[in-house]
């Protein structure tokens, strides 16, 4: 049956591929919501080699660093204009006690990271190091507080330690530890995955936990963080429902998590490389399910919060594969191919359409963990295809959404479902340029695309494409630039553009106004 399906799939793709020109209309005459830069956020957890080795090498390391934070990673991340980093977890957040991570490093306690590999956590990277890291990359903080194993007082005092601007004992302690001015804490999460690793709670029980903890989260005026409740995952809506209906403390957002598994099966998720066309397609199909999951949770919020004050924070998303052979399974280290870049771009295009209610999204995770933008090996570093997708999409940050109508587009069948062959998104950037992204989901066939622009006179055009020479093309430490953005030829026709979009590719076009 499976063989038959694959044969049918192959012949279908072959007949679908060549013929059509995909036509689309970019409606610059119908500007919509602002695409928040926070949709391009990152998530960095104390997990595997994400923080230790990936970000923190220590001041005495032979790897060039600034106050212990590796310079090559900072240089790479700065180019992504990362708006926000969520830290310290993840599951780690609900067993993290912030006082372990302040003061002289040689006196900090050593704990066990019980979630991730049962390894020693020496707390060398704590609050001061985190803020140094995000200041070096020009980003903002999204702190995930411990609502699972710490009391409300501990959480409230962490916020006070970070934000106090007077002469309290905690402010003095922060100053004694080297930081005079309070830090800005724009976002604070109350626990993580409280349905699972964060405490195995029910939605109703957690809603009261949230009410209790959030009541005591106070900061000086002008530095009051947006408070984010821990919500559901995947297709779930019951956490959003419960929290939207029964929260009495201030709540600015509800988190949601969604991971793309090629097979959809947690015990055999699929490989990061070396997969076939069918798994390529199921990966993209599973990725696009987030569109419905967001819509369903938005409908719940629209019922309880019609003015749109409470946002969805998709603060963990990305691919999750079987661990790389030979790596520690608890470290969640995986390669990253052009498929991951396509997954990222599909997510971005979906996120843009949900910009009204989706206030933040954070890819899991920044370095060496899951769908990382950067991988390291000792002193070596590489930028993954996902990195390049993020970099190409920078102009979408804080841009104004404009709709794209697909006039004609063939579909690709995946088992008993259909995927559009291309995904497109457009916006007017803060620079005034029109930004158009196009993703060719087809694993093996290029496609001709014609885009007509309404309400925008075309000036100069700059287009880059990310493709690679196979569906699992990826960068290695020996060949770190195998998958890199390259210029794409575009033909201008009246007030439209045409191009041949390579198979399995992501293109971003910047069009200046005439
Ligand atoms: O990102 C890895 C883990 O996935 C996070 O710690 C947890 O929140 C989620 O289950």
Short mmCIF file of C-alpha atoms and ligand atoms in Angstrom, two decimals:
data_model
loop_
_atom_site.label_atom_id
_atom_site.label_comp_id
_atom_site.label_asym_id
_atom_site.label_seq_id
_atom_site.Cartn_x
_atom_site.Cartn_y
_atom_site.Cartn_z
CA UNK A 1 0.00 0.00 0.00
CA UNK A 2 2.77 2.37 0.97
CA UNK A 3 4.77 1.54 -2.17
CA UNK A 4 1.69 2.16 -4.30
CA UNK A 5 1.16 5.45 -2.57
CA UNK A 6 4.71 6.58 -3.22
CA UNK A 7 4.49 5.56 -6.89
CA UNK A 8 1.23 7.48 -7.23
CA UNK A 9 2.79 10.42 -5.47
CA UNK A 10 5.78 10.41 -7.81
CA UNK A 11 3.67 10.26 -10.95
CA UNK A 12 1.34 12.92 -9.61
CA UNK A 13 4.23 15.24 -8.91
CA UNK A 14 5.65 14.58 -12.37
CA UNK A 15 2.39 15.45 -14.14
CA UNK A 16 1.66 18.43 -11.93
CA UNK A 17 4.97 20.02 -12.18
CA UNK A 18 5.87 21.45 -15.47
CA UNK A 19 2.80 23.00 -17.00
CA UNK A 20 1.42 25.80 -14.99
CA UNK A 21 2.36 29.35 -14.28
CA UNK A 22 1.29 30.29 -10.81
CA UNK A 23 -0.34 33.71 -10.80
CA UNK A 24 -0.78 35.86 -7.77
CA UNK A 25 -1.86 39.39 -6.98
CA UNK A 26 -0.17 41.42 -4.28
CA UNK A 27 -2.75 43.81 -2.81
CA UNK A 28 -0.58 46.69 -1.66
CA UNK A 29 -3.76 48.75 -1.95
CA UNK A 30 -5.20 46.86 1.04
CA UNK A 31 -2.70 47.25 3.92
CA UNK A 32 -3.53 45.26 7.04
CA UNK A 33 -2.02 44.64 10.46
CA UNK A 34 1.49 45.39 11.59
CA UNK A 35 3.70 42.29 11.58
CA UNK A 36 5.33 42.56 14.99
CA UNK A 37 9.08 42.07 15.06
CA UNK A 38 8.46 39.79 18.04
CA UNK A 39 7.23 37.11 15.60
CA UNK A 40 10.95 36.65 14.86
CA UNK A 41 11.93 35.80 18.44
CA UNK A 42 14.27 33.10 19.72
CA UNK A 43 14.17 30.62 22.57
CA UNK A 44 17.39 29.56 24.36
CA UNK A 45 17.17 26.97 27.12
CA UNK A 46 19.69 25.33 29.43
CA UNK A 47 19.55 22.20 27.34
CA UNK A 48 22.37 20.17 25.81
CA UNK A 49 24.93 22.45 24.17
CA UNK A 50 22.47 25.33 23.70
CA UNK A 51 23.77 27.69 26.38
CA UNK A 52 26.97 25.93 27.47
CA UNK A 53 29.33 25.70 24.46
CA UNK A 54 26.75 27.34 22.17
CA UNK A 55 26.65 30.73 23.87
CA UNK A 56 28.77 30.51 27.01
CA UNK A 57 32.36 29.28 26.86
CA UNK A 58 33.70 31.16 29.88
CA UNK A 59 36.20 33.98 30.06
CA UNK A 60 39.21 31.63 30.08
CA UNK A 61 38.22 29.78 26.92
CA UNK A 62 40.54 29.70 23.91
CA UNK A 63 37.43 30.43 21.83
CA UNK A 64 37.33 34.20 21.36
CA UNK A 65 34.74 35.62 23.72
CA UNK A 66 33.50 38.75 25.40
CA UNK A 67 33.04 38.21 29.12
CA UNK A 68 32.59 34.47 28.45
CA UNK A 69 30.13 34.78 25.57
CA UNK A 70 31.48 33.54 22.24
CA UNK A 71 32.12 36.29 19.70
CA UNK A 72 31.39 34.23 16.58
CA UNK A 73 27.88 33.39 17.81
CA UNK A 74 27.24 37.03 18.75
CA UNK A 75 28.40 38.19 15.29
CA UNK A 76 26.09 35.72 13.58
CA UNK A 77 23.06 36.47 15.76
CA UNK A 78 23.42 40.25 15.48
CA UNK A 79 22.66 40.02 11.76
CA UNK A 80 19.25 38.50 12.47
CA UNK A 81 18.01 41.57 14.39
CA UNK A 82 16.63 39.19 17.01
CA UNK A 83 13.94 41.15 18.85
CA UNK A 84 13.56 38.94 21.92
CA UNK A 85 15.07 35.84 23.55
CA UNK A 86 13.07 33.60 25.86
CA UNK A 87 15.18 32.11 28.69
CA UNK A 88 16.00 29.94 30.73
CA UNK A 89 13.45 27.31 29.59
CA UNK A 90 11.41 25.36 28.60
CA UNK A 91 11.09 22.56 31.06
CA UNK A 92 14.26 23.84 32.69
CA UNK A 93 12.45 27.02 33.80
CA UNK A 94 10.24 25.20 36.31
CA UNK A 95 13.20 23.79 38.18
CA UNK A 96 15.42 26.86 37.91
CA UNK A 97 16.06 28.86 41.05
CA UNK A 98 17.43 32.23 40.06
CA UNK A 99 19.55 32.76 43.16
CA UNK A 100 21.69 29.79 42.02
CA UNK A 101 22.84 31.89 39.07
CA UNK A 102 24.09 35.11 40.69
CA UNK A 103 27.22 36.06 42.60
CA UNK A 104 30.79 34.79 42.17
CA UNK A 105 30.74 31.92 39.70
CA UNK A 106 33.05 29.71 41.71
CA UNK A 107 30.57 29.84 44.59
CA UNK A 108 27.42 29.05 42.64
CA UNK A 109 25.78 25.71 43.44
CA UNK A 110 25.98 22.78 41.05
CA UNK A 111 22.63 21.13 40.33
CA UNK A 112 21.39 18.34 38.09
CA UNK A 113 19.58 19.27 34.91
CA UNK A 114 16.97 16.56 35.44
CA UNK A 115 15.12 17.17 32.18
CA UNK A 116 17.98 17.29 29.75
CA UNK A 117 20.58 14.54 29.99
CA UNK A 118 20.89 14.44 33.80
CA UNK A 119 24.03 16.53 33.46
CA UNK A 120 25.60 18.92 35.95
CA UNK A 121 24.42 22.51 35.77
CA UNK A 122 27.05 24.70 37.37
CA UNK A 123 25.01 27.88 36.97
CA UNK A 124 27.89 29.75 35.32
CA UNK A 125 25.33 31.31 33.02
CA UNK A 126 22.78 33.14 35.13
CA UNK A 127 20.80 36.36 35.13
CA UNK A 128 23.77 38.73 34.62
CA UNK A 129 25.25 36.59 31.86
CA UNK A 130 21.89 36.32 30.10
CA UNK A 131 21.39 40.08 30.05
CA UNK A 132 24.97 40.55 28.86
CA UNK A 133 24.22 38.10 26.03
CA UNK A 134 21.06 39.84 24.86
CA UNK A 135 22.67 43.26 25.17
CA UNK A 136 25.52 42.05 22.95
CA UNK A 137 23.08 40.90 20.25
CA UNK A 138 20.77 43.92 20.66
CA UNK A 139 17.76 41.93 21.86
CA UNK A 140 15.15 42.06 24.64
CA UNK A 141 14.33 39.69 27.51
CA UNK A 142 11.46 37.27 27.87
CA UNK A 143 12.04 35.66 31.25
CA UNK A 144 10.33 32.33 31.95
CA UNK A 145 9.63 32.14 35.68
CA UNK A 146 9.41 29.03 37.83
CA UNK A 147 5.78 28.32 38.74
CA UNK A 148 6.31 24.57 39.04
CA UNK A 149 8.78 24.12 41.89
CA UNK A 150 9.31 27.60 43.27
CA UNK A 151 6.94 29.68 45.43
CA UNK A 152 5.40 33.01 44.32
CA UNK A 153 7.83 34.90 46.56
CA UNK A 154 10.81 33.51 44.63
CA UNK A 155 9.34 34.61 41.33
CA UNK A 156 8.38 38.05 42.63
CA UNK A 157 11.85 38.57 44.08
CA UNK A 158 13.54 37.65 40.80
CA UNK A 159 11.51 40.34 39.08
CA UNK A 160 12.43 42.78 41.84
CA UNK A 161 16.13 41.85 41.56
CA UNK A 162 16.06 42.62 37.84
CA UNK A 163 13.94 45.77 37.87
CA UNK A 164 14.27 47.53 41.26
CA UNK A 165 15.34 51.15 40.79
CA UNK A 166 15.55 52.13 44.47
CA UNK A 167 17.69 51.00 47.39
CA UNK A 168 16.12 47.71 48.41
CA UNK A 169 18.23 44.83 49.62
CA UNK A 170 17.70 43.02 46.29
CA UNK A 171 18.66 46.12 44.29
CA UNK A 172 21.81 46.41 46.40
CA UNK A 173 22.57 42.75 45.79
CA UNK A 174 22.24 43.27 42.03
CA UNK A 175 24.58 46.25 42.24
CA UNK A 176 27.06 44.30 44.35
CA UNK A 177 26.99 41.66 41.60
CA UNK A 178 27.99 44.22 39.01
CA UNK A 179 24.81 45.74 37.60
CA UNK A 180 23.91 49.23 38.69
CA UNK A 181 20.94 50.09 36.48
CA UNK A 182 17.82 47.92 36.49
CA UNK A 183 17.36 45.80 33.41
CA UNK A 184 14.32 46.15 31.19
CA UNK A 185 12.09 43.08 31.44
CA UNK A 186 9.45 43.56 28.75
CA UNK A 187 8.05 40.00 28.96
CA UNK A 188 7.65 37.55 31.84
CA UNK A 189 6.17 34.04 31.58
CA UNK A 190 4.51 32.36 34.55
CA UNK A 191 5.68 28.76 34.18
CA UNK A 192 6.08 26.58 31.10
CA UNK A 193 4.03 23.67 29.79
CA UNK A 194 2.17 23.46 33.08
CA UNK A 195 0.20 20.56 31.60
CA UNK A 196 3.43 18.49 31.58
CA UNK A 197 7.00 19.14 32.70
CA UNK A 198 5.88 22.36 34.42
CA UNK A 199 3.81 20.52 37.02
CA UNK A 200 1.26 18.21 35.35
CA UNK A 201 -1.59 20.57 36.19
CA UNK A 202 -5.10 20.79 34.82
CA UNK A 203 -6.13 24.01 33.05
CA UNK A 204 -8.41 24.99 35.97
CA UNK A 205 -5.75 24.36 38.60
CA UNK A 206 -3.14 26.27 36.61
CA UNK A 207 -5.51 29.22 36.08
CA UNK A 208 -5.55 29.69 39.85
CA UNK A 209 -1.79 29.19 40.08
CA UNK A 210 -1.44 31.90 37.44
CA UNK A 211 -3.79 34.23 39.32
CA UNK A 212 -1.80 33.76 42.49
CA UNK A 213 1.70 34.22 41.02
CA UNK A 214 0.76 37.05 38.67
CA UNK A 215 -0.78 39.01 41.56
CA UNK A 216 2.66 39.42 43.10
CA UNK A 217 4.62 40.20 39.93
CA UNK A 218 5.21 43.91 40.37
CA UNK A 219 7.82 46.20 38.89
CA UNK A 220 8.43 49.95 38.77
CA UNK A 221 6.15 51.90 36.48
CA UNK A 222 7.57 51.96 32.97
CA UNK A 223 9.23 48.58 33.49
CA UNK A 224 6.16 46.43 34.12
CA UNK A 225 6.51 43.31 31.95
CA UNK A 226 3.79 41.89 29.83
CA UNK A 227 2.67 38.77 31.70
CA UNK A 228 2.27 35.54 29.77
CA UNK A 229 0.32 32.57 31.08
CA UNK A 230 1.41 29.04 30.22
CA UNK A 231 -1.05 27.60 27.69
CA UNK A 232 -1.62 24.54 25.60
CA UNK A 233 0.00 22.91 22.61
CA UNK A 234 -0.85 21.61 19.16
CA UNK A 235 -4.56 21.38 18.50
CA UNK A 236 -5.51 22.13 22.11
CA UNK A 237 -7.82 25.06 22.87
CA UNK A 238 -8.91 24.16 26.40
CA UNK A 239 -6.02 26.01 28.02
CA UNK A 240 -6.83 29.18 26.13
CA UNK A 241 -10.50 28.72 26.98
CA UNK A 242 -9.90 28.27 30.70
CA UNK A 243 -7.39 31.09 30.99
CA UNK A 244 -9.38 33.54 28.88
CA UNK A 245 -12.53 32.83 30.90
CA UNK A 246 -11.19 32.56 34.44
CA UNK A 247 -8.13 34.73 34.86
CA UNK A 248 -8.56 37.60 37.27
CA UNK A 249 -4.94 38.77 37.52
CA UNK A 250 -3.50 40.83 34.69
CA UNK A 251 -2.67 38.65 31.69
CA UNK A 252 -1.24 40.02 28.44
CA UNK A 253 -0.72 36.75 26.65
CA UNK A 254 -1.24 33.01 26.63
CA UNK A 255 1.58 30.82 25.38
CA UNK A 256 1.13 28.02 22.90
CA UNK A 257 3.62 25.44 21.63
CA UNK A 258 3.77 23.51 18.40
CA UNK A 259 6.53 21.29 17.06
CA UNK A 260 6.76 19.86 13.54
CA UNK A 261 7.46 16.13 13.52
CA UNK A 262 7.92 14.65 10.03
CA UNK A 263 6.01 11.49 10.97
CA UNK A 264 3.80 12.96 13.69
CA UNK A 265 5.00 10.13 15.93
CA UNK A 266 7.01 11.06 19.05
CA UNK A 267 8.69 7.67 19.30
CA UNK A 268 9.97 7.74 15.68
CA UNK A 269 9.90 11.37 14.64
CA UNK A 270 11.96 11.11 11.46
CA UNK A 271 15.50 12.06 10.53
CA UNK A 272 16.99 15.51 10.02
CA UNK A 273 18.67 14.44 6.78
CA UNK A 274 18.50 11.40 4.51
CA UNK A 275 14.70 11.44 4.20
CA UNK A 276 12.64 10.90 1.07
CA UNK A 277 10.09 13.00 -0.80
CA UNK A 278 7.12 11.61 1.09
CA UNK A 279 8.63 12.66 4.41
CA UNK A 280 9.47 16.04 2.91
CA UNK A 281 5.79 16.49 2.13
CA UNK A 282 4.42 15.21 5.45
CA UNK A 283 6.82 17.57 7.23
CA UNK A 284 5.47 20.55 5.34
CA UNK A 285 1.89 19.42 5.81
CA UNK A 286 2.41 18.99 9.55
CA UNK A 287 4.03 22.43 9.73
CA UNK A 288 1.04 24.08 8.09
CA UNK A 289 -1.33 22.67 10.69
CA UNK A 290 -0.31 25.60 12.91
CA UNK A 291 -2.54 27.78 10.73
CA UNK A 292 -5.69 26.04 12.01
CA UNK A 293 -4.38 25.71 15.54
CA UNK A 294 -3.83 29.47 15.72
CA UNK A 295 -7.25 30.16 14.18
CA UNK A 296 -9.01 27.91 16.70
CA UNK A 297 -7.30 29.57 19.66
CA UNK A 298 -7.98 33.01 18.18
CA UNK A 299 -11.68 32.18 17.95
CA UNK A 300 -11.66 31.37 21.67
CA UNK A 301 -9.94 34.64 22.47
CA UNK A 302 -12.27 36.62 20.21
CA UNK A 303 -15.17 35.30 22.29
CA UNK A 304 -13.69 36.38 25.64
CA UNK A 305 -11.52 39.32 24.59
CA UNK A 306 -13.11 40.92 21.51
CA UNK A 307 -10.85 43.98 21.74
CA UNK A 308 -7.79 41.82 21.12
CA UNK A 309 -5.82 42.76 24.25
CA UNK A 310 -4.60 39.25 25.07
CA UNK A 311 -2.09 37.86 22.61
CA UNK A 312 -1.05 34.37 21.64
CA UNK A 313 2.64 33.79 22.36
CA UNK A 314 3.80 30.87 20.23
CA UNK A 315 6.90 30.73 22.36
CA UNK A 316 8.11 27.34 21.12
CA UNK A 317 7.90 26.24 17.51
CA UNK A 318 10.12 24.37 15.07
CA UNK A 319 11.16 20.97 13.80
CA UNK A 320 11.90 18.13 16.20
CA UNK A 321 13.71 15.12 14.72
CA UNK A 322 15.25 11.95 16.07
CA UNK A 323 18.55 12.83 17.76
CA UNK A 324 21.60 12.74 15.50
CA UNK A 325 23.21 9.28 15.59
CA UNK A 326 25.99 9.25 18.17
CA UNK A 327 24.72 12.32 20.03
CA UNK A 328 23.29 12.38 23.56
CA UNK A 329 19.52 11.90 23.04
CA UNK A 330 18.83 14.26 25.94
CA UNK A 331 20.63 17.09 24.15
CA UNK A 332 18.20 17.38 21.20
CA UNK A 333 20.99 18.13 18.72
CA UNK A 334 19.92 17.87 15.09
CA UNK A 335 21.17 18.87 11.64
CA UNK A 336 19.26 21.47 9.73
CA UNK A 337 18.59 21.36 6.01
CA UNK A 338 16.84 23.35 3.30
CA UNK A 339 13.68 21.58 4.52
CA UNK A 340 14.04 23.46 7.82
CA UNK A 341 14.39 26.75 5.97
CA UNK A 342 11.20 25.97 4.04
CA UNK A 343 9.48 25.04 7.32
CA UNK A 344 10.61 28.35 8.83
CA UNK A 345 9.40 30.36 5.83
CA UNK A 346 6.03 28.58 5.81
CA UNK A 347 5.66 29.40 9.48
CA UNK A 348 6.59 33.05 8.91
CA UNK A 349 4.05 33.36 6.09
CA UNK A 350 1.37 31.87 8.33
CA UNK A 351 2.37 34.02 11.32
CA UNK A 352 1.96 37.18 9.20
CA UNK A 353 -1.67 36.31 8.53
CA UNK A 354 -2.29 35.99 12.28
CA UNK A 355 -0.53 39.22 13.17
CA UNK A 356 -3.51 40.72 15.00
CA UNK A 357 -3.62 38.07 17.72
CA UNK A 358 -0.20 36.47 17.46
CA UNK A 359 1.99 38.78 19.51
CA UNK A 360 5.15 36.72 19.65
CA UNK A 361 6.76 33.58 18.24
CA UNK A 362 10.05 32.01 19.40
CA UNK A 363 11.83 29.32 17.46
CA UNK A 364 13.19 26.40 19.46
CA UNK A 365 16.09 26.87 19.84
CA UNK A 366 18.86 29.36 19.05
CA UNK A 367 22.10 27.32 19.11
CA UNK A 368 22.75 23.54 18.90
CA UNK A 369 19.24 22.50 19.97
CA UNK A 370 16.32 21.45 17.73
CA UNK A 371 15.78 23.84 14.78
CA UNK A 372 18.83 25.93 15.58
CA UNK A 373 19.94 28.94 13.57
CA UNK A 374 23.57 28.30 14.52
CA UNK A 375 25.50 25.08 15.17
CA UNK A 376 28.89 24.91 16.85
CA UNK A 377 31.57 22.28 17.20
CA UNK A 378 34.37 23.39 19.51
CA UNK A 379 35.70 26.57 17.90
CA UNK A 380 33.79 25.97 14.66
CA UNK A 381 30.47 27.55 13.79
CA UNK A 382 27.99 27.28 10.93
CA UNK A 383 24.87 29.19 9.99
CA UNK A 384 22.05 26.78 9.18
CA UNK A 385 19.56 27.15 6.31
CA UNK A 386 17.07 28.26 8.99
CA UNK A 387 19.48 31.07 9.86
CA UNK A 388 19.39 32.25 6.26
CA UNK A 389 15.58 32.15 6.19
CA UNK A 390 15.50 34.37 9.30
CA UNK A 391 18.03 36.73 7.77
CA UNK A 392 16.12 36.99 4.48
CA UNK A 393 12.88 37.77 6.36
CA UNK A 394 14.34 40.60 8.49
CA UNK A 395 12.54 43.27 6.38
CA UNK A 396 9.20 41.78 7.49
CA UNK A 397 9.89 42.85 11.07
CA UNK A 398 7.41 45.62 11.99
CA UNK A 399 6.25 45.81 8.35
CA UNK A 400 2.61 46.27 7.36
CA UNK A 401 0.91 43.14 6.10
CA UNK A 402 -0.58 43.23 2.60
CA UNK A 403 -2.72 40.37 1.29
CA UNK A 404 -1.63 38.11 -1.54
CA UNK A 405 -4.39 36.52 -3.64
CA UNK A 406 -3.44 33.28 -5.34
CA UNK A 407 -5.19 33.51 -8.72
CA UNK A 408 -4.09 30.05 -9.75
CA UNK A 409 -1.96 27.51 -7.99
CA UNK A 410 -1.60 23.79 -8.48
CA UNK A 411 -1.80 21.58 -5.45
CA UNK A 412 0.47 18.82 -4.23
CA UNK A 413 -1.24 15.81 -2.74
CA UNK A 414 0.08 14.46 0.55
CA UNK A 415 -1.65 11.24 1.48
CA UNK A 416 -5.33 12.29 1.55
CA UNK A 417 -4.68 16.03 1.82
CA UNK A 418 -3.63 18.77 -0.56
CA UNK A 419 -0.96 21.42 -0.12
CA UNK A 420 -0.67 24.53 -2.24
CA UNK A 421 2.47 24.34 -4.35
CA UNK A 422 3.56 27.77 -3.23
CA UNK A 423 3.17 29.89 -0.16
CA UNK A 424 3.42 33.67 -0.48
CA UNK A 425 3.41 36.63 1.87
CA UNK A 426 3.87 40.35 1.33
CA UNK A 427 4.27 43.50 3.38
CA UNK A 428 5.28 47.13 3.14
CA UNK A 429 8.48 47.48 5.13
CA UNK A 430 9.33 50.40 7.36
CA UNK A 431 11.73 51.47 4.58
CA UNK A 432 8.74 51.81 2.20
CA UNK A 433 9.85 48.82 0.14
CA UNK A 434 7.40 46.12 -0.83
CA UNK A 435 8.61 42.75 0.47
CA UNK A 436 7.38 39.58 -1.20
CA UNK A 437 8.29 36.10 -0.05
CA UNK A 438 7.64 32.99 -2.11
CA UNK A 439 8.14 29.39 -1.03
CA UNK A 440 8.11 26.51 -3.51
CA UNK A 441 6.94 23.46 -1.56
CA UNK A 442 7.60 21.07 -4.41
CA UNK A 443 10.44 18.69 -3.61
CA UNK A 444 11.75 18.36 -7.16
CA UNK A 445 10.14 20.77 -9.64
CA UNK A 446 10.74 24.46 -10.21
CA UNK A 447 7.70 26.58 -10.92
CA UNK A 448 7.03 29.71 -12.92
CA UNK A 449 5.46 32.48 -10.86
CA UNK A 450 3.94 35.72 -12.03
CA UNK A 451 3.06 38.32 -9.41
CA UNK A 452 1.00 41.42 -10.23
CA UNK A 453 1.30 44.34 -7.86
CA UNK A 454 -1.73 46.47 -7.15
CA UNK A 455 -1.26 49.83 -5.49
CA UNK A 456 2.52 49.87 -5.79
CA UNK A 457 4.66 51.22 -8.64
CA UNK A 458 7.71 49.05 -9.16
CA UNK A 459 11.14 50.67 -8.90
CA UNK A 460 14.23 48.54 -8.44
CA UNK A 461 14.03 44.87 -7.52
CA UNK A 462 16.43 42.86 -5.39
CA UNK A 463 15.69 39.13 -5.06
CA UNK A 464 17.51 36.37 -3.22
CA UNK A 465 16.71 32.69 -3.16
CA UNK A 466 17.73 29.83 -0.86
CA UNK A 467 17.50 26.39 -2.44
CA UNK A 468 20.33 23.87 -2.16
CA UNK A 469 20.93 21.01 -4.53
CA UNK A 470 18.72 18.40 -2.83
CA UNK A 471 15.81 18.26 -0.39
CA UNK A 472 18.17 17.66 2.51
CA UNK A 473 20.97 20.01 1.43
CA UNK A 474 22.67 21.30 4.56
CA UNK A 475 25.75 23.05 5.82
CA UNK A 476 28.54 21.18 7.55
CA UNK A 477 31.55 22.36 9.51
CA UNK A 478 33.70 21.38 6.51
CA UNK A 479 31.37 23.03 4.03
CA UNK A 480 29.51 25.72 5.98
CA UNK A 481 28.27 27.63 2.92
CA UNK A 482 26.72 24.79 0.91
CA UNK A 483 23.27 26.33 1.38
CA UNK A 484 23.45 30.09 1.01
CA UNK A 485 21.13 32.75 -0.40
CA UNK A 486 21.91 33.59 -4.04
CA UNK A 487 20.52 36.20 -6.43
CA UNK A 488 17.41 35.16 -8.38
CA UNK A 489 16.67 36.48 -11.87
CA UNK A 490 13.35 38.29 -12.08
CA UNK A 491 11.72 39.66 -15.22
CA UNK A 492 9.69 42.82 -14.89
CA UNK A 493 6.45 42.88 -16.92
CA UNK A 494 4.25 46.00 -16.81
CA UNK A 495 3.41 46.25 -13.08
CA UNK A 496 4.30 42.69 -12.32
CA UNK A 497 7.27 40.37 -11.98
CA UNK A 498 7.92 36.86 -13.25
CA UNK A 499 10.48 34.33 -12.20
CA UNK A 500 11.33 30.67 -12.16
CA UNK A 501 11.26 29.58 -8.55
CA UNK A 502 13.60 26.62 -7.98
CA UNK A 503 12.33 23.42 -6.38
CA UNK A 504 12.38 23.33 -2.56
CA UNK A 505 13.23 26.98 -2.23
CA UNK A 506 12.54 30.22 -0.36
CA UNK A 507 12.78 33.54 -2.19
CA UNK A 508 12.46 37.04 -0.78
CA UNK A 509 12.11 40.04 -3.06
CA UNK A 510 12.61 43.66 -2.03
CA UNK A 511 10.94 46.06 -4.42
CA UNK A 512 11.48 49.77 -4.04
CA UNK A 513 8.73 52.20 -4.94
CA UNK A 514 9.29 54.14 -8.15
O1 LIG B 1 12.33 22.86 23.46
C1 LIG B 1 12.47 21.66 24.15
C2 LIG B 1 11.34 21.42 25.14
O2 LIG B 1 10.14 21.27 24.44
C3 LIG B 1 11.05 22.52 26.10
O3 LIG B 1 11.89 22.51 27.21
C4 LIG B 1 9.63 22.21 26.52
O4 LIG B 1 8.92 23.36 26.89
C5 LIG B 1 9.06 21.55 25.29
O5 LIG B 1 8.41 20.37 25.61
#
